[in-house]
Coordinates of C-alpha atoms in Angstrom, one line a residue:
X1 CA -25.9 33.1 -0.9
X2 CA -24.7 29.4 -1.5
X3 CA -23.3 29.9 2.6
X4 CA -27.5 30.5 3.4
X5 CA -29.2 28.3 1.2
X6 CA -26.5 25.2 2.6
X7 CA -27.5 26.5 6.1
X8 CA -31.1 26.1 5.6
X9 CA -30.7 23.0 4.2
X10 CA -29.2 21.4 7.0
X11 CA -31.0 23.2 9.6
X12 CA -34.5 21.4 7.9
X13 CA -32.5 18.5 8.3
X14 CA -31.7 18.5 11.6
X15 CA -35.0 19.6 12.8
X16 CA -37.5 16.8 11.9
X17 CA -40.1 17.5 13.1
X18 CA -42.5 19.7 10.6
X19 CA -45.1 21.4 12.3
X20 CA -47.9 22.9 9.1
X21 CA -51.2 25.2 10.5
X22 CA -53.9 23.9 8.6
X23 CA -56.1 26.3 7.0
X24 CA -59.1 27.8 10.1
X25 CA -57.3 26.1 12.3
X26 CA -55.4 28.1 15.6
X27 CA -52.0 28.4 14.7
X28 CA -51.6 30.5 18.2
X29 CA -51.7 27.3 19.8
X30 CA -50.2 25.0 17.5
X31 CA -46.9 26.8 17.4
X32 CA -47.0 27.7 21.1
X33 CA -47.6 24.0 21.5
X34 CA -44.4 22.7 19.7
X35 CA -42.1 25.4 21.2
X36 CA -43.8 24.4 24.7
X37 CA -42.6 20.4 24.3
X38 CA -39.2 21.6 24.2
X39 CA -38.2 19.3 21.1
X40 CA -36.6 20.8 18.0
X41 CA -39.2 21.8 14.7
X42 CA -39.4 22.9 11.8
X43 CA -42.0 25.8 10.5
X44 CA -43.4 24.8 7.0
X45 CA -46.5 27.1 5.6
X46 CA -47.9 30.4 6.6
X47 CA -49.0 31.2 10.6
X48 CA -51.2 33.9 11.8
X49 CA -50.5 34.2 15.6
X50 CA -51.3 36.0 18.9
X51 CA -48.0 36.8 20.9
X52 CA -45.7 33.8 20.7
X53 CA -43.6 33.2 23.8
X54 CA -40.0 31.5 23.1
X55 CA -39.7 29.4 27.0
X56 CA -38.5 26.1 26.1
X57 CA -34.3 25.9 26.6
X58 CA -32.5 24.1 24.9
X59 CA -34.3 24.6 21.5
X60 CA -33.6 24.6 17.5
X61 CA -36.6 26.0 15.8
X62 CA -36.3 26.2 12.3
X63 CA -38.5 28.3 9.9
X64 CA -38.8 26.7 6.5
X65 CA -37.5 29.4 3.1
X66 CA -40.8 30.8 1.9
X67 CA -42.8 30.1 5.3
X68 CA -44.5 33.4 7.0
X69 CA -45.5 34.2 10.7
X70 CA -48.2 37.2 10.6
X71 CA -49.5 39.0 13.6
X72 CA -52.8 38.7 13.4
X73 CA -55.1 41.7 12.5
X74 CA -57.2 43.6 15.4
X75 CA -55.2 42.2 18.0
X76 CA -51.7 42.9 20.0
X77 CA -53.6 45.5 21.9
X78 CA -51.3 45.1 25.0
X79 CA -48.3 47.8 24.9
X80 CA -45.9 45.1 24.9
X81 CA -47.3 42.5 23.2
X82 CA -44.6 40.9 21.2
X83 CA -44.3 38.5 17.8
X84 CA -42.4 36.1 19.7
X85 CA -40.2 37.1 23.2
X86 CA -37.7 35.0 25.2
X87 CA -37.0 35.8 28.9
X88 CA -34.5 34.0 30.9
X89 CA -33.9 31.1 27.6
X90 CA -30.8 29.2 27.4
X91 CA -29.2 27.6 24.1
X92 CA -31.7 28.8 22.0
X93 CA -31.2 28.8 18.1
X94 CA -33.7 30.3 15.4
X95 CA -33.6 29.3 11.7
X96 CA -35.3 31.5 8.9
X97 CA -33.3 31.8 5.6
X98 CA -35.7 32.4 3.3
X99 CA -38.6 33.1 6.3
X100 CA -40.8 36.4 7.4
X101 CA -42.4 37.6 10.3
X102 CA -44.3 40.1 9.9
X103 CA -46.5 42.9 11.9
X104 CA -49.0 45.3 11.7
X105 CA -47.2 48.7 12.2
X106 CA -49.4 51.0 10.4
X107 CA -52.6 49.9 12.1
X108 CA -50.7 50.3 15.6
X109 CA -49.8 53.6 14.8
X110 CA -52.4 54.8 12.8
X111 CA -55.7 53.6 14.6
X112 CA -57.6 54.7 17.5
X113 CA -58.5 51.5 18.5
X114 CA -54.8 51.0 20.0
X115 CA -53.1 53.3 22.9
X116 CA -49.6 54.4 21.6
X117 CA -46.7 52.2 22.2
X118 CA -43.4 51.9 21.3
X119 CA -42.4 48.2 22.8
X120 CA -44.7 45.7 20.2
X121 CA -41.0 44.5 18.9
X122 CA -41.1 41.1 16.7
X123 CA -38.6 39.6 19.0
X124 CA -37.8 40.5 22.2
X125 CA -34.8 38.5 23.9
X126 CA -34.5 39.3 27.8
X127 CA -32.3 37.8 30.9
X128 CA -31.1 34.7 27.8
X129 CA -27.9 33.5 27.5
X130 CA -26.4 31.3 24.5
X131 CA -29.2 32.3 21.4
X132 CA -28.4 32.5 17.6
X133 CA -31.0 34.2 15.5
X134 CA -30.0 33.6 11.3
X135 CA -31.6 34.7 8.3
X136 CA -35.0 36.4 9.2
X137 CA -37.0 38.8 7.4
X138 CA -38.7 40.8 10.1
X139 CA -41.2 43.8 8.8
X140 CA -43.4 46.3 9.5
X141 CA -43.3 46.0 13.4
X142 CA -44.9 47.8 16.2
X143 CA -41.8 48.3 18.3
X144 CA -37.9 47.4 17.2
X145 CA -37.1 44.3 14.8
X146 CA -35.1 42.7 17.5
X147 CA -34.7 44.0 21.3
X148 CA -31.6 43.0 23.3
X149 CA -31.7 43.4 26.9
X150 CA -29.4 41.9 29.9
X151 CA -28.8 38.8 27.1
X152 CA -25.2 36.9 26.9
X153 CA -23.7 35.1 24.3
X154 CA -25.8 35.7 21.3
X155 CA -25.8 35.6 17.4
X156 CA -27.9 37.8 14.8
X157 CA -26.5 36.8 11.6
X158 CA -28.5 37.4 8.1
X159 CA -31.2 38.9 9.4
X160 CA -33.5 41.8 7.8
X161 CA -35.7 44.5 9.7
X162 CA -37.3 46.8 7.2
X163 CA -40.2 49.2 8.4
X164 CA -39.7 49.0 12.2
X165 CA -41.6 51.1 14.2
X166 CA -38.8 52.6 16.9
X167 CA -35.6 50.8 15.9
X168 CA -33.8 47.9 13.7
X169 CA -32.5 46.4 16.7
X170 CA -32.4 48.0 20.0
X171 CA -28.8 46.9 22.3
X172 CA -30.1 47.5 25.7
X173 CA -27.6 45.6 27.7
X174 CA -25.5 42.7 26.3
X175 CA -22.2 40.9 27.3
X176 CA -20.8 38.9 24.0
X177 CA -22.8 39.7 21.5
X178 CA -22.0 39.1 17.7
X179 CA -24.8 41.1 15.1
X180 CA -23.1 40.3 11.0
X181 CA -24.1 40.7 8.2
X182 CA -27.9 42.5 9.0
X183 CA -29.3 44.8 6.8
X184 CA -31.9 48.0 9.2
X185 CA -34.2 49.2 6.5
X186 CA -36.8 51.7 6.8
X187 CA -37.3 52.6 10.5
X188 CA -39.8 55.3 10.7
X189 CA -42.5 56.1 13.4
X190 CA -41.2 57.0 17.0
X191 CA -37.8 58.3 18.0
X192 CA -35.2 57.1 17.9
X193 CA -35.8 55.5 14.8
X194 CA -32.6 54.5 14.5
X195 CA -31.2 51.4 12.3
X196 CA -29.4 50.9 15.2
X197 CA -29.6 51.9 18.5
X198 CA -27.3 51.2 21.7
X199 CA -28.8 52.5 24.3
X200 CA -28.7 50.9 28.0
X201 CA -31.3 51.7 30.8
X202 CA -31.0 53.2 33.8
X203 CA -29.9 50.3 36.5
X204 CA -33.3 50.0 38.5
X205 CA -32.7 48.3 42.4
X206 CA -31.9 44.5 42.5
X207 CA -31.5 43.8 38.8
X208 CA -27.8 43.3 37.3
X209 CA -26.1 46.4 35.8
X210 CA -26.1 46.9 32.5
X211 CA -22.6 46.0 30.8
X212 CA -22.1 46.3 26.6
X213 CA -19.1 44.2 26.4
X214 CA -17.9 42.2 23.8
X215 CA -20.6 44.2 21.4
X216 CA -19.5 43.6 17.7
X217 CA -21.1 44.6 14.9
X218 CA -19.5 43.3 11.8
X219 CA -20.7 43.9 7.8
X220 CA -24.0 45.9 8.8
X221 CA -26.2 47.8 6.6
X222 CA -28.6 50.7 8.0
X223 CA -30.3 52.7 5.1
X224 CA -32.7 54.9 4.8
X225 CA -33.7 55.3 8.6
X226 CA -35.4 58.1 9.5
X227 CA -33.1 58.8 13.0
X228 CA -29.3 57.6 12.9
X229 CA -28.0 54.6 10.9
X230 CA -25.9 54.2 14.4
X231 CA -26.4 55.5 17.5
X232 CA -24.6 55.1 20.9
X233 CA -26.9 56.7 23.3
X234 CA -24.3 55.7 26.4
X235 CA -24.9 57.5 28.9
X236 CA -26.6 56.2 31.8
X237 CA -23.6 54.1 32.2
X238 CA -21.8 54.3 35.1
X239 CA -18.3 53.6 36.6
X240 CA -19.1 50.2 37.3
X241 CA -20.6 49.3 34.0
X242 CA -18.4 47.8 31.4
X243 CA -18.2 49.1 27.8
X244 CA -16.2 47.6 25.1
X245 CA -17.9 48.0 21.4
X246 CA -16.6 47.1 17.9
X247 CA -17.9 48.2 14.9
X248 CA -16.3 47.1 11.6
X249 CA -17.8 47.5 8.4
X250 CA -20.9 49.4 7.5
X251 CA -23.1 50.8 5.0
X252 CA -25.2 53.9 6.3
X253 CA -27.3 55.5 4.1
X254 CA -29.7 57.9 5.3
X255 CA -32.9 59.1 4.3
X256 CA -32.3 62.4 2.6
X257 CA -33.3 61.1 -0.8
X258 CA -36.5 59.4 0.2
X259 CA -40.4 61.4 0.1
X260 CA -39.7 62.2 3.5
X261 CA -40.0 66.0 4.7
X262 CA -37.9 68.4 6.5
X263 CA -39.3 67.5 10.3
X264 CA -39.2 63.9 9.7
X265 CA -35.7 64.0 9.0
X266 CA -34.4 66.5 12.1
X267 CA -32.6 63.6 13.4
X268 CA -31.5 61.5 10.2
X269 CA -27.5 61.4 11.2
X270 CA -25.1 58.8 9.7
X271 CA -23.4 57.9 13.4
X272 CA -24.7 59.4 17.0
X273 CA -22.6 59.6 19.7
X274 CA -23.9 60.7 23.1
X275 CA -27.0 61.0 24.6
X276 CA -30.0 62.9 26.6
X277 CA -27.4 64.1 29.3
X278 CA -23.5 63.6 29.2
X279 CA -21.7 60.1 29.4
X280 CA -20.7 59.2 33.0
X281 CA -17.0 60.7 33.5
X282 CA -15.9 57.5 34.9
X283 CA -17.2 55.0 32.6
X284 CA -14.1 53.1 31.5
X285 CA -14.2 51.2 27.9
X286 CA -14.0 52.1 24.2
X287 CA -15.7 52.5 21.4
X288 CA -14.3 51.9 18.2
X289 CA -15.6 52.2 15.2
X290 CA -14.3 51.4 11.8
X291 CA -14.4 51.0 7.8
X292 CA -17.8 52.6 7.7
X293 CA -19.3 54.8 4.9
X294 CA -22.3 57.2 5.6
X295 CA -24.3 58.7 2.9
X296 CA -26.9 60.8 1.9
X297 CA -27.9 62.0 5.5
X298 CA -30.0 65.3 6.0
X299 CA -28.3 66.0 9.4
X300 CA -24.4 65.4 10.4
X301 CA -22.9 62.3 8.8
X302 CA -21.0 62.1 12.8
X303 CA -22.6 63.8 15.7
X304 CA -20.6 63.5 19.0
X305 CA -23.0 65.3 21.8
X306 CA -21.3 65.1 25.3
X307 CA -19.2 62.8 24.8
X308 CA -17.1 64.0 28.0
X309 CA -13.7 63.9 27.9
X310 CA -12.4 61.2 30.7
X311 CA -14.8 59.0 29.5
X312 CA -14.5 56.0 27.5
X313 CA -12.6 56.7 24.2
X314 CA -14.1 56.8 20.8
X315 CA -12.3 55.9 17.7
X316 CA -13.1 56.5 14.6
X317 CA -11.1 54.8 11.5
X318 CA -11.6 54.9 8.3
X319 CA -14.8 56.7 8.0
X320 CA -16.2 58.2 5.2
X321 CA -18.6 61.1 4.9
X322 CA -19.8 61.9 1.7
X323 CA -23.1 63.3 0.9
X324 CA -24.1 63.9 4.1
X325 CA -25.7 67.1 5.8
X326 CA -28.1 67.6 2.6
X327 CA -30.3 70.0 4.4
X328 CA -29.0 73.7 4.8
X329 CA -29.5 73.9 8.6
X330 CA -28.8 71.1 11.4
X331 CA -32.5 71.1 13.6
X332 CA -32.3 74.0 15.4
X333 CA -30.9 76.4 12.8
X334 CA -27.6 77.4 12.0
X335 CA -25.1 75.6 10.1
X336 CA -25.1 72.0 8.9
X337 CA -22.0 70.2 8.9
X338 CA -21.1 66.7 8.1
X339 CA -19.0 66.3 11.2
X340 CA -20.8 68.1 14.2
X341 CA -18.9 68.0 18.0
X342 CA -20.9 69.5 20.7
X343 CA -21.4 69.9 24.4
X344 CA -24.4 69.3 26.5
X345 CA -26.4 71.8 27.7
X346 CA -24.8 71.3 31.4
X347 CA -22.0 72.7 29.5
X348 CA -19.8 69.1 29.8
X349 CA -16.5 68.9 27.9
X350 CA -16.7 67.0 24.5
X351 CA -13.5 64.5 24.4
X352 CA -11.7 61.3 23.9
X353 CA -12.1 60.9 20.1
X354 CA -9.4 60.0 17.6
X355 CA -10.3 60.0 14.0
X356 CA -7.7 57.8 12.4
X357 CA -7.4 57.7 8.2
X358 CA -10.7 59.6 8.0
X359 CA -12.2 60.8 4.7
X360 CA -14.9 63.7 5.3
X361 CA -16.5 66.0 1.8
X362 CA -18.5 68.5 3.0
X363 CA -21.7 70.1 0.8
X364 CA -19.8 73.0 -1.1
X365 CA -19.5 76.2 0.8
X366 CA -19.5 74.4 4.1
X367 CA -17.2 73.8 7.0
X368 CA -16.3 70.0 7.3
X369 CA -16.1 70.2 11.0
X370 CA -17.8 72.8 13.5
X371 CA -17.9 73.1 17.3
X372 CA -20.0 75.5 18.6
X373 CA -19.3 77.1 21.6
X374 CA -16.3 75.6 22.2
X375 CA -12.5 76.7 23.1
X376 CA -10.6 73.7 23.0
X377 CA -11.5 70.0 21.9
X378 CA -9.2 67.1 23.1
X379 CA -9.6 65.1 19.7
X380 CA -6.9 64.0 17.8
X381 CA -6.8 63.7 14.1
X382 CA -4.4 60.8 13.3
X383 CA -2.5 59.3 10.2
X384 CA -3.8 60.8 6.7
X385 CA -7.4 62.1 8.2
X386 CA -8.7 64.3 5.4
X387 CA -11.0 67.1 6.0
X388 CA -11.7 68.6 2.5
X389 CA -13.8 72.0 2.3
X390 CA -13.7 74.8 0.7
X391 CA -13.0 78.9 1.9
X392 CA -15.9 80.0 4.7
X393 CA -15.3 82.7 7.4
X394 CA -15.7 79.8 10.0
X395 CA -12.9 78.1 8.8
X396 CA -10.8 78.0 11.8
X397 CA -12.6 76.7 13.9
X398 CA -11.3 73.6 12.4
X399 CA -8.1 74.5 14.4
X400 CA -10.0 73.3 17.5
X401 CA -10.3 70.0 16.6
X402 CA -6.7 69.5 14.9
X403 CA -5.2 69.7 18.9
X404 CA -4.3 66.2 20.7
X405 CA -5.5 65.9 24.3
X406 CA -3.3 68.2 26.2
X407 CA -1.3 69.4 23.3
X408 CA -1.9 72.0 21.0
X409 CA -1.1 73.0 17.7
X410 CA 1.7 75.6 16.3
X411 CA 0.7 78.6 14.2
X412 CA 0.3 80.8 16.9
X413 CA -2.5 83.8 16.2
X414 CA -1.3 83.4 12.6
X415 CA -2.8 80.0 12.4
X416 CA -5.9 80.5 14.2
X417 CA -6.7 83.6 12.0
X418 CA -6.8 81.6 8.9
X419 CA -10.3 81.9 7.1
X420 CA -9.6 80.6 3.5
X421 CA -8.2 77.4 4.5
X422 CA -8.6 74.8 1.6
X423 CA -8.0 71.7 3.3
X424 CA -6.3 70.2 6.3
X425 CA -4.3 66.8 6.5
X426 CA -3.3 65.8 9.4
X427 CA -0.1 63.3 9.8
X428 CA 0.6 62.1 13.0
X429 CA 2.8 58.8 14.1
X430 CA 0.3 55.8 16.1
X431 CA 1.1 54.8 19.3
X432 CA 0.1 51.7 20.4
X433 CA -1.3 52.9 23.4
X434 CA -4.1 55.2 23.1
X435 CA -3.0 57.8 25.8
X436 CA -0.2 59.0 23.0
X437 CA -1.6 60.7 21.0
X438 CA 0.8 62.9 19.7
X439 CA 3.9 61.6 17.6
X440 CA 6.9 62.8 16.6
X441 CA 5.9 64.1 12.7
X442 CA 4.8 67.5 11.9
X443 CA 1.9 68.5 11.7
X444 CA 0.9 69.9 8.3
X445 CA -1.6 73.1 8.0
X446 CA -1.9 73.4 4.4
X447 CA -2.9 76.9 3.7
X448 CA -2.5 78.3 0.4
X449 CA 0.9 77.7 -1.7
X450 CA 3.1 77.2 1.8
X451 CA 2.6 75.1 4.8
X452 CA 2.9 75.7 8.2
X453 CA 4.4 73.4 9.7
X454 CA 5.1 73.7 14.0
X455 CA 7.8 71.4 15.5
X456 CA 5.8 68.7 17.6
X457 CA 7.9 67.2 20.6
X458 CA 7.7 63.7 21.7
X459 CA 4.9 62.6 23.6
X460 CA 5.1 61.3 27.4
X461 CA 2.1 60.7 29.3
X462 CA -1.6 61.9 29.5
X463 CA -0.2 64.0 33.0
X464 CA 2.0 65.4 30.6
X465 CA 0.9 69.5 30.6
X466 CA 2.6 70.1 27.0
X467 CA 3.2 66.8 24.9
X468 CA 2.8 69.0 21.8
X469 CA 4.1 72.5 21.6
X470 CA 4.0 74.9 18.8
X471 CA 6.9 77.6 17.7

């Protein structure tokens, strides 16, 4: 708190220029006016506005604690009329500790005097390079809080969405990107309606490709979203796209105990993974996502859809999934899980996770990990990954996921048989390069008063047939 209020302090001092809307008076064109001249400003008083376009380079623009930006009421009729968008900006900085912006979502949505539309975002950054964005409160908008597209170099810090209309923030396509410290509140109204949502486009002719490189996300909160807290939506990336995401630190907390019903919560998952058709086999890059803690979720607390297996590799360390999968079946029947690894419909091979020092407590009398359909999974479980559950006749099916790419795990039949496993910890040795995944330690299948307990050879290489062999 003392970190903000000094910031906003010195921001009002730097910028000294005050620029007030006087009551009846246009405030459109005053504040399109002062961001026009270039110079930097400072926001003092409230300001009801038309779209607000962000074009001057170059530019500090601080909003004063307590001063408001509203949309005004009857208008943003266009589909993508914006609060305020940048497009092809340099060095551009926004102050607002203490500050709102605010929309009109539910008269968007809810009228027939406006044509649906899921792009009326409060700020939209596109083709910008060098921005910083601190300390907003953003609410009640017509598209995302904040939309990210083909940007470099750029800064959220502090800043609140709560009530968006489609997403938090929307990650289209950015190359060094730092988001800490933001708090995605409340999304509800068009899928995905996720807190947040990485998601590129597909690359159209003569534009750039998209590249998420450089992505972290550090000290985020995403709670009671109506879609996923966190969702990578990856795969119309291609070969030549570059991924390279971070995650560390975050609170999910889904939607489960809010007034919401049963449909509006078919796609309230803690973290997504995947996408409308399967990830790109030779996109290169990593995901990796850590100390996170998802809660209170209706549908999986982790769902990995697709995810094929030589593409880019997914770690997951240190999550925690407790609470989660509150409804009795995931959307299209059967049972809920709080950790749910599928394939696509094309049938493509779900791989290249490690779940590292995991912590997953399933609803009593449910599996903590299921994979429908599927014969083998090239996962590994790393060092002290706890799957707690309890006895179910689907229990081994577990099994599937406690095998290391291209290794498998001993028991023989005896070990895939077992049906009143109680829990499973998995101990294996890190490597400091991802292609190892399995160690030298044993693997530990605790069922009932004795473990079994298969030899597990040293590991060579990912051509390696059998790294792991059971006996």
């Amino acid at each position: 708190m003392m970190w903000t209020a000094l910031a906003a302090l010195r921001s009002l001092a730097v910028a000294s220029t005050i620029v007030t809307c006087p009551a009846g008076a246009n405030c459109t064109a005053i504040l399109q006016s002062a961001i026009d001249a270039g110079g930097d400003f400072t926001v003092a008083g409230n300001f009801t506005v038309l779209p607000i376009f962000l074009r001057s380079s170059g530019q500090t623009i601080t909003f004063a604690p307590g001063s408001s930006v509203v949309a005004q009421a009857g208008a943003f009729h266009g589909l993508g009329d914006c609060l305020f968008s940048a497009d092809g900006v340099e060095e551009l900085t926004i102050i607002g500790y203490g500050a709102t912006w605010a929309m009109r979502r539910h008269d968007y949505n809810g009228s027939s005097a406006y044509n649906h539309s899921e792009w009326r975002h409060a700020l939209s950054i596109m083709s910008s390079d060098s921005i910083v964005v601190r300390g907003l409160h953003i609410s009640e908008t017509g598209g995302d809080g904040v939309y990210l597209a083909l940007v470099s170099s750029v800064e959220l810090r502090d800043v609140t969405t709560d009530g968006a209309y489609r997403n938090g923030l929307s990650i289209i396509s950015a190359s060094g990107l730092v988001v800490a410290g933001c708090r995605f509140l409340n999304t509800a109204g068009t899928p995905p309606q996720a807190g947040i949502d990485i998601e590129p486009n597909h690359v159209k002719p003569g534009r750039r490709p998209e590249r998420l490189e450089r992505v972290v996300l550090r000290d985020i909160e995403a709670r009671r979203n109506l879609g996923a807290g966190l969702s990578f939506s990856i795969s119309k990336l291609t070969g030549a796209d570059a991924l390279d995401i971070v995650v560390d630190g975050a609170v999910i907390e889904g939607a489960a105990e809010t007034q919401a019903g049963a449909d509006a919560l078919l796609y309230n998952i803690g973290v997504y993974v995947g996408g409308k058709s399967s990830p790109n086999a030779s996109s290169p890059g990593r995901i990796r996502v850590r100390n996170v803690t998802v809660t209170d979720t209706a549908q999986p607390g982790l769902e990995v859809f697709g995810k094929m297996v030589d593409g880019a590799v997914v770690t997951l360390e240190r999550l925690r999934l407790e609470r989660v999968a509150r409804s009795p079946a995931v959307r299209w029947g059967g049972l809920n899980v709080p950790v749910l690894l599928h394939e696509s419909s094309g049938g493509d091979r779900v791989g290249g996770l490690l779940f590292d020092a995991c912590d997953v407590k399933p609803p009593p009398l449910r599996l903590a990990v299921l994979l429908p359909n599927m014969a083998t999974l090239p996962c590994s479980f790393l060092p002290s990954c706890l799957l707690r559950l309890l006895p179910h006749p689907g229990a081994a099916r577990l099994l599937h996921a406690a095998q290391p790419p291209r290794c498998r795990t001993g028991g023989g039949r005896r070990g895939a048989a077992v049906s009143a496993m109680r829990f499973v910890r998995l101990e294996r040795e890190r490597n400091k390069h991802l292609g190892h995944f399995c160690g030298t330690k044993r693997t530990r299948l605790h069922d009932g008063p004795g473990p079994v307990a298969p030899k597990c050879e040293p590991a060579g290489d990912l051509q390696s047939k059998h790294a792991c062999d059971g006996s």
